[in-house]
């Protein structure tokens, strides 16, 4: 991971933690860690594969947290065979799908796409 990717990922996960810390009804530490991990994975996916420009939205629902990432690419994330020989590629999207109650990829009328994950509180 490049230094820019690392610093961006740290900044974004810090913002996610700050969002979670300000919730009126705090969520369990494990649930918060899961939200931060999913934020990290979705933003890292944009940085590595989609040109690096995205918008992150976090929404607290009564029983879930919605993580939404908008980017300019029309190419959807895809399941890949993870690189088990020392690489770090191919793990993120399967991990997000396993951790989330639901995931969705939708095209935006203005161009690009939205990737969202709904996570338990």
PDB file of C-alpha atoms in Angstrom, residues 49-90:
ATOM      1  CA  UNK A  49      -8.817   0.157  -8.204  1.00  0.00           C
ATOM      2  CA  UNK A  50     -10.952   3.191  -8.975  1.00  0.00           C
ATOM      3  CA  UNK A  51      -8.705   6.221  -9.160  1.00  0.00           C
ATOM      4  CA  UNK A  52      -8.810   7.335  -5.554  1.00  0.00           C
ATOM      5  CA  UNK A  53     -11.650   9.867  -5.481  1.00  0.00           C
ATOM      6  CA  UNK A  54     -14.684   8.962  -3.403  1.00  0.00           C
ATOM      7  CA  UNK A  55     -17.246  10.202  -0.917  1.00  0.00           C
ATOM      8  CA  UNK A  56     -17.988   8.315   2.296  1.00  0.00           C
ATOM      9  CA  UNK A  57     -21.368   8.513   4.048  1.00  0.00           C
ATOM     10  CA  UNK A  58     -22.126   6.899   7.400  1.00  0.00           C
ATOM     11  CA  UNK A  59     -25.733   6.623   8.561  1.00  0.00           C
ATOM     12  CA  UNK A  60     -26.953   5.366  11.927  1.00  0.00           C
ATOM     13  CA  UNK A  61     -30.261   3.507  11.803  1.00  0.00           C
ATOM     14  CA  UNK A  62     -32.023   2.177  14.926  1.00  0.00           C
ATOM     15  CA  UNK A  63     -30.427  -1.276  14.625  1.00  0.00           C
ATOM     16  CA  UNK A  64     -27.699  -0.839  12.027  1.00  0.00           C
ATOM     17  CA  UNK A  65     -24.978   1.370  10.581  1.00  0.00           C
ATOM     18  CA  UNK A  66     -24.923   1.981   6.844  1.00  0.00           C
ATOM     19  CA  UNK A  67     -21.558   2.554   5.171  1.00  0.00           C
ATOM     20  CA  UNK A  68     -21.848   4.088   1.715  1.00  0.00           C
ATOM     21  CA  UNK A  69     -19.014   4.935  -0.677  1.00  0.00           C
ATOM     22  CA  UNK A  70     -19.618   6.845  -3.914  1.00  0.00           C
ATOM     23  CA  UNK A  71     -16.997   6.898  -6.665  1.00  0.00           C
ATOM     24  CA  UNK A  72     -16.744   7.824 -10.343  1.00  0.00           C
ATOM     25  CA  UNK A  73     -16.105   4.345 -11.711  1.00  0.00           C
ATOM     26  CA  UNK A  74     -18.867   2.190 -13.170  1.00  0.00           C
ATOM     27  CA  UNK A  75     -16.873  -0.978 -12.466  1.00  0.00           C
ATOM     28  CA  UNK A  76     -18.395  -2.910  -9.564  1.00  0.00           C
ATOM     29  CA  UNK A  77     -16.330  -4.684  -6.936  1.00  0.00           C
ATOM     30  CA  UNK A  78     -16.017  -8.376  -7.668  1.00  0.00           C
ATOM     31  CA  UNK A  79     -15.188 -11.556  -5.879  1.00  0.00           C
ATOM     32  CA  UNK A  80     -11.647 -12.644  -6.681  1.00  0.00           C
ATOM     33  CA  UNK A  81      -9.529 -15.537  -5.619  1.00  0.00           C
ATOM     34  CA  UNK A  82      -7.448 -14.197  -2.721  1.00  0.00           C
ATOM     35  CA  UNK A  83      -3.688 -14.159  -3.179  1.00  0.00           C
ATOM     36  CA  UNK A  84      -2.558 -16.717  -0.587  1.00  0.00           C
ATOM     37  CA  UNK A  85       1.115 -16.461  -1.516  1.00  0.00           C
ATOM     38  CA  UNK A  86       2.043 -13.351   0.440  1.00  0.00           C
ATOM     39  CA  UNK A  87      -0.163 -10.918  -1.445  1.00  0.00           C
ATOM     40  CA  UNK A  88      -2.873  -8.726  -0.008  1.00  0.00           C
ATOM     41  CA  UNK A  89      -5.324  -8.703  -2.902  1.00  0.00           C
ATOM     42  CA  UNK A  90      -8.699 -10.378  -3.216  1.00  0.00           C
TER      43      UNK A  90
END
